[in-house]
Amino acid sequence: MTSKAEILVEALPWLARFHGATVVIKYGGNAMTEESLRERFAEDVVFLRYAGLKPVVVHGGGPQISAQLKVQGIESHFTAGLRVTTPEAMNVVRMVLTGQVNREVVGLINRHGPFAVGMSGEDARLFTAEKKYAVVEGEQVDIGQVGEIVKVDPGAVRALLDDGRIPVISSVAVGDDGEIYNVNADTAAAALAVALQAQKLIVLTDVKGLYARWPDESSLIKQLKAAELETLLPSLESGMVPKMEACLTAVQGGVPQAHVLDGREPHALLLEIFTDQGTGTMVMPS
Ligand SMILES: Nc1ncnc2c1ncn2[C@@H]1O[C@H](COP(=O)(O)OP(=O)(O)O)[C@@H](O)[C@H]1O
Ligand SMILES: CC(=O)N[C@@H](CCC(=O)OP(=O)(O)O)C(=O)O
């Protein structure tokens, strides 16, 4: 019993420090594939809310989109880590992210009380995007309806937080031209963390954190400064690139800490926020 009490007491300074803090959590497609992990994630988010923090969830759903595209026989591939998005594929992206994954996350959280309110980046013009081109070997490549966020209007998110709700947001954006854009969810989470001036951005994924020499297990980086990350970025591959770019954008935009955590580890969020040990990789300003 003493050890349980010790764990609670260890949380005290962290509870004091983060009371009232806004924390943006990116919940990734690969960390949400198992039912039990999804339930643990929802518990953690609700715990944060009861502990006096203001969690905001931005979710992806890459594997779920790929599965649905396959079912519908729509060809799909990635260029420089971004899904080449035809108008046909965009309909599926929007349907899966906003209509399916968003509803699932909202439902899981709301088993614990009337907290989660789902929205798309299109709603109340939360995310305004412009067409983004990929760069491959120095050449600009057209990747369809992929967007780059150029403006964030977090008013609706703030209103939900002020009302004690947990906003759950899909990374679909709208352009000034009325076009709908597919935005990488890590990038969307970082843009929102900056706009809200969150105290933390937490990116959940399916690895322990950032490895200096992936996949060498001994090369996990526990913490690094923005300048060190800038140096490391060009050497990174695939999925880690948008995540680490997101962390960099966040800390350079005034968010004091950005983390990449292992979403496969039960209660990774609670361990990171309320214990002394910390997990994953933490990025801090230089
Ligand atoms: N340096 C690195 N450190 C950690 N993971 C890396 C690294 N380089 C590439 N990866 C890969 O990036 C993946 C995470 O990206 P991704 O699959 O897109 O995640 P998610 O679906 O959670 O958004 C890891 O599973 C790993 O295979
Ligand atoms: C442009 C682009 O690549 N968009 C992503 C959006 C979803 C996402 O980012 O999901 P994860 O976080 O699960 O990877 C996609 O279509 O897969």
Short mmCIF file of C-alpha atoms and ligand atoms in Angstrom, two decimals:
data_model
loop_
_atom_site.label_atom_id
_atom_site.label_comp_id
_atom_site.label_asym_id
_atom_site.label_seq_id
_atom_site.Cartn_x
_atom_site.Cartn_y
_atom_site.Cartn_z
CA MET A 1 0.00 0.00 0.00
CA THR A 2 2.86 2.36 0.83
CA SER A 3 4.09 2.14 -2.76
CA LYS A 4 0.65 3.17 -4.06
CA ALA A 5 0.61 6.16 -1.71
CA GLU A 6 4.13 7.04 -2.83
CA ILE A 7 3.02 7.08 -6.45
CA LEU A 8 0.17 9.45 -5.61
CA VAL A 9 2.47 11.74 -3.63
CA GLU A 10 5.03 11.72 -6.46
CA ALA A 11 2.30 13.16 -8.67
CA LEU A 12 1.73 16.15 -6.34
CA PRO A 13 4.33 18.58 -7.77
CA TRP A 14 3.25 17.68 -11.30
CA LEU A 15 -0.43 18.18 -10.44
CA ALA A 16 0.45 21.63 -9.08
CA ARG A 17 2.60 22.49 -12.07
CA PHE A 18 0.14 21.43 -14.76
CA HIS A 19 -3.11 22.49 -13.12
CA GLY A 20 -5.04 24.44 -15.76
CA ALA A 21 -2.46 23.65 -18.45
CA THR A 22 -3.53 23.04 -22.02
CA VAL A 23 -2.00 19.86 -23.43
CA VAL A 24 -2.38 18.95 -27.10
CA ILE A 25 -2.22 15.20 -27.67
CA LYS A 26 -1.72 13.72 -31.13
CA TYR A 27 -3.22 10.25 -31.20
CA GLY A 28 -1.84 8.31 -34.15
CA GLY A 29 -3.29 5.66 -36.37
CA ASN A 30 -0.73 3.03 -35.41
CA ALA A 31 -1.15 3.64 -31.66
CA MET A 32 -4.92 3.20 -31.93
CA THR A 33 -5.16 -0.20 -33.57
CA GLU A 34 -5.83 -2.25 -30.39
CA GLU A 35 -9.12 -1.98 -28.51
CA SER A 36 -7.59 -2.25 -25.02
CA LEU A 37 -5.05 0.50 -25.81
CA ARG A 38 -7.80 2.74 -27.12
CA GLU A 39 -9.68 2.29 -23.83
CA ARG A 40 -6.53 3.04 -21.79
CA PHE A 41 -5.97 6.17 -23.89
CA ALA A 42 -9.51 7.41 -23.20
CA GLU A 43 -9.03 6.77 -19.46
CA ASP A 44 -5.82 8.79 -19.47
CA VAL A 45 -7.41 11.74 -21.26
CA VAL A 46 -10.34 11.75 -18.81
CA PHE A 47 -7.90 11.45 -15.89
CA LEU A 48 -6.07 14.54 -17.16
CA ARG A 49 -9.36 16.42 -17.32
CA TYR A 50 -10.30 15.44 -13.73
CA ALA A 51 -6.77 16.36 -12.60
CA GLY A 52 -7.42 19.94 -13.76
CA LEU A 53 -5.59 19.92 -17.10
CA LYS A 54 -7.18 20.87 -20.41
CA PRO A 55 -6.50 18.06 -22.86
CA VAL A 56 -7.12 18.59 -26.59
CA VAL A 57 -6.95 15.53 -28.85
CA VAL A 58 -5.90 15.75 -32.52
CA HIS A 59 -6.15 12.34 -34.15
CA GLY A 60 -4.82 10.68 -37.27
CA GLY A 61 -6.03 7.49 -38.87
CA GLY A 62 -3.57 6.71 -41.65
CA PRO A 63 -3.91 2.89 -41.39
CA GLN A 64 -7.72 3.18 -41.25
CA ILE A 65 -7.74 5.40 -44.38
CA SER A 66 -5.46 2.96 -46.22
CA ALA A 67 -7.74 0.04 -45.31
CA GLN A 68 -10.87 1.83 -46.58
CA LEU A 69 -9.16 2.94 -49.80
CA LYS A 70 -8.23 -0.69 -50.39
CA VAL A 71 -11.82 -1.86 -49.79
CA GLN A 72 -13.01 0.70 -52.36
CA GLY A 73 -10.28 -0.28 -54.80
CA ILE A 74 -8.72 3.21 -54.81
CA GLU A 75 -4.96 3.20 -55.37
CA SER A 76 -3.00 5.11 -52.72
CA HIS A 77 0.66 5.82 -52.06
CA PHE A 78 2.85 8.18 -50.05
CA THR A 79 5.36 10.70 -51.40
CA ALA A 80 7.80 12.23 -48.88
CA GLY A 81 5.63 10.83 -46.04
CA LEU A 82 2.38 12.40 -47.34
CA ARG A 83 -0.55 10.58 -48.93
CA VAL A 84 -1.03 11.52 -52.58
CA THR A 85 -4.67 12.58 -52.35
CA THR A 86 -6.88 12.54 -55.45
CA PRO A 87 -10.43 14.02 -55.16
CA GLU A 88 -11.73 10.43 -54.93
CA ALA A 89 -9.26 9.60 -52.13
CA MET A 90 -10.10 12.89 -50.34
CA ASN A 91 -13.74 11.78 -49.97
CA VAL A 92 -12.51 8.63 -48.23
CA VAL A 93 -10.00 10.54 -46.04
CA ARG A 94 -12.76 12.88 -44.88
CA MET A 95 -15.24 10.07 -44.30
CA VAL A 96 -12.78 7.92 -42.34
CA LEU A 97 -11.18 10.70 -40.26
CA THR A 98 -14.21 12.84 -39.44
CA GLY A 99 -16.98 10.28 -39.83
CA GLN A 100 -15.39 7.19 -38.33
CA VAL A 101 -12.18 7.64 -36.31
CA ASN A 102 -13.36 10.92 -34.75
CA ARG A 103 -16.66 9.32 -33.67
CA GLU A 104 -14.82 6.35 -32.16
CA VAL A 105 -12.48 8.51 -30.07
CA VAL A 106 -15.38 10.71 -28.92
CA GLY A 107 -17.39 7.61 -27.98
CA LEU A 108 -14.55 6.07 -25.96
CA ILE A 109 -13.98 9.25 -23.95
CA ASN A 110 -17.68 9.82 -23.37
CA ARG A 111 -18.09 6.43 -21.70
CA HIS A 112 -16.64 8.32 -18.71
CA GLY A 113 -18.90 11.38 -18.85
CA PRO A 114 -20.11 14.13 -21.19
CA PHE A 115 -16.65 15.45 -22.06
CA ALA A 116 -15.62 14.89 -25.65
CA VAL A 117 -16.91 17.05 -28.48
CA GLY A 118 -15.77 15.99 -31.94
CA MET A 119 -14.94 18.45 -34.64
CA SER A 120 -13.12 18.59 -37.93
CA GLY A 121 -10.50 21.20 -38.77
CA GLU A 122 -13.15 22.47 -41.19
CA ASP A 123 -15.52 23.39 -38.35
CA ALA A 124 -15.61 27.07 -37.36
CA ARG A 125 -12.69 27.36 -39.82
CA LEU A 126 -10.32 25.93 -37.23
CA PHE A 127 -7.66 25.06 -39.83
CA THR A 128 -7.23 27.08 -43.03
CA ALA A 129 -4.91 25.37 -45.50
CA GLU A 130 -3.23 25.98 -48.83
CA LYS A 131 -2.18 23.35 -51.31
CA LYS A 132 1.12 21.75 -50.34
CA TYR A 133 3.65 20.32 -52.75
CA ALA A 134 6.09 17.59 -51.78
CA VAL A 135 9.77 18.09 -52.48
CA VAL A 136 11.59 15.05 -53.85
CA GLU A 137 15.29 15.42 -54.66
CA GLY A 138 14.86 19.17 -54.86
CA GLU A 139 11.90 18.92 -57.28
CA GLN A 140 8.36 20.09 -56.46
CA VAL A 141 5.86 17.24 -56.83
CA ASP A 142 2.06 17.65 -57.05
CA ILE A 143 0.47 15.39 -54.41
CA GLY A 144 -3.15 16.46 -54.94
CA GLN A 145 -5.41 17.73 -52.16
CA VAL A 146 -2.75 17.75 -49.44
CA GLY A 147 -2.80 20.91 -47.39
CA GLU A 148 -0.40 23.01 -45.40
CA ILE A 149 -2.01 24.90 -42.52
CA VAL A 150 -1.60 28.66 -43.00
CA LYS A 151 -4.02 29.89 -40.34
CA VAL A 152 -5.52 28.52 -37.13
CA ASP A 153 -8.60 30.03 -35.53
CA PRO A 154 -8.77 28.27 -32.15
CA GLY A 155 -11.84 30.19 -30.90
CA ALA A 156 -14.18 27.20 -30.99
CA VAL A 157 -11.60 25.00 -29.26
CA ARG A 158 -11.12 27.59 -26.52
CA ALA A 159 -14.88 27.84 -26.02
CA LEU A 160 -15.10 24.06 -25.57
CA LEU A 161 -12.20 24.09 -23.10
CA ASP A 162 -13.81 26.93 -21.14
CA ASP A 163 -16.94 24.79 -20.95
CA GLY A 164 -14.93 21.90 -19.47
CA ARG A 165 -15.09 19.78 -22.64
CA ILE A 166 -12.41 17.75 -24.37
CA PRO A 167 -12.13 18.78 -28.04
CA VAL A 168 -11.39 15.84 -30.37
CA ILE A 169 -10.21 17.09 -33.76
CA SER A 170 -9.66 15.48 -37.15
CA SER A 171 -6.92 16.86 -39.38
CA VAL A 172 -9.08 17.89 -42.33
CA ALA A 173 -8.78 21.54 -43.35
CA VAL A 174 -10.51 23.94 -45.70
CA GLY A 175 -8.90 26.45 -48.05
CA ASP A 176 -9.91 30.06 -48.67
CA ASP A 177 -10.84 28.70 -52.10
CA GLY A 178 -13.38 26.32 -50.46
CA GLU A 179 -11.25 23.26 -51.30
CA ILE A 180 -11.01 20.49 -48.69
CA TYR A 181 -7.45 19.45 -47.77
CA ASN A 182 -5.88 16.37 -46.22
CA VAL A 183 -3.39 17.47 -43.56
CA ASN A 184 -0.92 15.22 -41.78
CA ALA A 185 -2.21 14.89 -38.22
CA ASP A 186 1.18 15.50 -36.55
CA THR A 187 1.45 18.80 -38.44
CA ALA A 188 -2.12 19.76 -37.51
CA ALA A 189 -1.48 19.00 -33.82
CA ALA A 190 1.63 21.19 -33.79
CA ALA A 191 -0.17 24.10 -35.46
CA LEU A 192 -2.95 23.89 -32.89
CA ALA A 193 -0.51 23.61 -29.95
CA VAL A 194 1.16 26.83 -31.11
CA ALA A 195 -2.16 28.65 -31.67
CA LEU A 196 -3.37 27.65 -28.19
CA GLN A 197 0.07 28.32 -26.66
CA ALA A 198 -0.23 24.90 -25.04
CA GLN A 199 2.14 23.87 -22.23
CA LYS A 200 2.86 20.58 -23.95
CA LEU A 201 2.48 18.82 -27.27
CA ILE A 202 2.43 15.04 -26.87
CA VAL A 203 2.67 12.85 -29.98
CA LEU A 204 1.72 9.22 -29.36
CA THR A 205 3.12 6.67 -31.77
CA ASP A 206 4.15 3.01 -32.05
CA VAL A 207 7.82 3.27 -31.10
CA LYS A 208 9.52 4.22 -27.80
CA GLY A 209 10.53 7.62 -29.15
CA LEU A 210 13.14 9.06 -31.48
CA TYR A 211 16.14 6.83 -32.21
CA ALA A 212 19.37 8.51 -33.30
CA ARG A 213 20.26 5.43 -35.37
CA TRP A 214 16.93 3.78 -36.18
CA PRO A 215 16.32 0.84 -35.60
CA ASP A 216 19.24 0.49 -33.14
CA GLU A 217 17.41 -0.01 -29.79
CA SER A 218 20.29 1.47 -27.80
CA SER A 219 20.06 4.82 -29.61
CA LEU A 220 16.80 6.12 -28.04
CA ILE A 221 17.11 9.87 -27.39
CA LYS A 222 15.55 10.87 -24.05
CA GLN A 223 15.74 14.60 -24.58
CA LEU A 224 17.14 17.07 -27.05
CA LYS A 225 17.11 20.78 -27.79
CA ALA A 226 15.44 22.30 -30.86
CA ALA A 227 18.81 23.15 -32.44
CA GLU A 228 20.01 19.54 -32.08
CA LEU A 229 16.77 18.32 -33.62
CA GLU A 230 17.21 20.70 -36.56
CA THR A 231 20.58 19.12 -37.26
CA LEU A 232 19.17 15.60 -36.98
CA LEU A 233 16.02 16.14 -39.11
CA PRO A 234 17.55 15.68 -42.59
CA SER A 235 18.82 12.20 -41.58
CA LEU A 236 15.39 10.94 -40.42
CA GLU A 237 13.14 8.63 -42.39
CA SER A 238 9.45 8.31 -43.23
CA GLY A 239 6.97 8.41 -40.34
CA MET A 240 9.32 10.10 -37.88
CA VAL A 241 9.84 13.16 -40.10
CA PRO A 242 6.39 14.79 -39.65
CA LYS A 243 6.47 13.91 -35.93
CA MET A 244 9.82 15.53 -35.27
CA GLU A 245 8.99 18.49 -37.52
CA ALA A 246 5.83 18.89 -35.44
CA CYS A 247 7.84 18.91 -32.21
CA LEU A 248 10.22 21.47 -33.68
CA THR A 249 7.38 23.72 -34.91
CA ALA A 250 5.77 23.54 -31.48
CA VAL A 251 8.81 24.47 -29.40
CA GLN A 252 9.92 27.13 -31.88
CA GLY A 253 6.38 28.52 -31.70
CA GLY A 254 6.46 28.93 -27.91
CA VAL A 255 5.33 25.53 -26.59
CA PRO A 256 7.78 24.77 -23.74
CA GLN A 257 7.94 20.98 -24.26
CA ALA A 258 7.09 18.55 -27.03
CA HIS A 259 7.15 14.77 -26.52
CA VAL A 260 7.04 11.66 -28.65
CA LEU A 261 5.71 8.75 -26.55
CA ASP A 262 5.02 5.07 -27.11
CA GLY A 263 1.25 4.74 -27.44
CA ARG A 264 1.58 0.95 -27.09
CA GLU A 265 2.68 1.41 -23.49
CA PRO A 266 -0.46 1.40 -21.30
CA HIS A 267 -0.98 4.79 -19.62
CA ALA A 268 2.09 6.36 -21.29
CA LEU A 269 0.40 9.76 -21.00
CA LEU A 270 -0.04 9.56 -17.24
CA LEU A 271 3.50 8.30 -16.71
CA GLU A 272 4.87 11.19 -18.73
CA ILE A 273 2.85 13.91 -17.06
CA PHE A 274 2.57 12.77 -13.44
CA THR A 275 5.75 10.83 -12.63
CA ASP A 276 9.40 11.76 -12.24
CA GLN A 277 10.60 9.12 -14.68
CA GLY A 278 9.23 10.64 -17.93
CA THR A 279 9.11 8.42 -21.02
CA GLY A 280 9.87 8.71 -24.72
CA THR A 281 11.69 11.66 -26.27
CA MET A 282 11.33 15.24 -25.05
CA VAL A 283 12.16 18.25 -27.23
CA MET A 284 12.87 21.59 -25.54
CA PRO A 285 13.60 25.04 -26.90
CA SER A 286 17.29 25.76 -27.52
N1 LIG B 1 14.68 7.59 -36.17
C1 LIG B 1 13.54 6.97 -35.94
N2 LIG B 1 13.12 6.75 -34.68
C2 LIG B 1 11.94 6.12 -34.44
N3 LIG B 1 11.11 5.66 -35.41
C3 LIG B 1 11.46 5.83 -36.70
C4 LIG B 1 12.69 6.48 -37.03
N4 LIG B 1 12.77 6.54 -38.38
C5 LIG B 1 11.68 5.95 -38.88
N5 LIG B 1 10.86 5.51 -37.88
C6 LIG B 1 9.56 4.86 -38.10
O1 LIG B 1 8.50 5.81 -37.89
C7 LIG B 1 7.35 5.09 -37.44
C8 LIG B 1 6.33 6.04 -36.82
O2 LIG B 1 5.66 6.76 -37.82
P1 LIG B 1 4.18 6.36 -38.32
O3 LIG B 1 4.14 4.90 -38.61
O4 LIG B 1 3.82 7.31 -39.38
O5 LIG B 1 3.36 6.62 -36.98
P2 LIG B 1 1.82 6.98 -36.62
O6 LIG B 1 0.92 6.10 -37.40
O7 LIG B 1 1.79 6.76 -35.14
O8 LIG B 1 1.59 8.45 -36.97
C9 LIG B 1 7.94 4.06 -36.51
O9 LIG B 1 7.09 2.97 -36.32
C10 LIG B 1 9.24 3.67 -37.21
O10 LIG B 1 9.01 2.56 -38.03
C1 LIG B 2 -1.38 14.19 -46.01
C2 LIG B 2 -1.45 12.93 -45.21
O1 LIG B 2 -0.59 12.08 -45.34
N1 LIG B 2 -2.46 12.83 -44.36
C3 LIG B 2 -2.69 11.69 -43.51
C4 LIG B 2 -3.77 12.07 -42.49
C5 LIG B 2 -3.96 11.07 -41.40
C6 LIG B 2 -2.74 10.93 -40.49
O2 LIG B 2 -1.85 11.75 -40.42
O3 LIG B 2 -2.77 9.78 -39.74
P1 LIG B 2 -1.60 9.14 -38.81
O4 LIG B 2 -1.29 10.13 -37.75
O5 LIG B 2 -2.28 7.93 -38.29
O6 LIG B 2 -0.41 8.83 -39.70
C7 LIG B 2 -3.14 10.45 -44.33
O7 LIG B 2 -3.83 10.60 -45.33
O8 LIG B 2 -2.80 9.33 -43.90
#
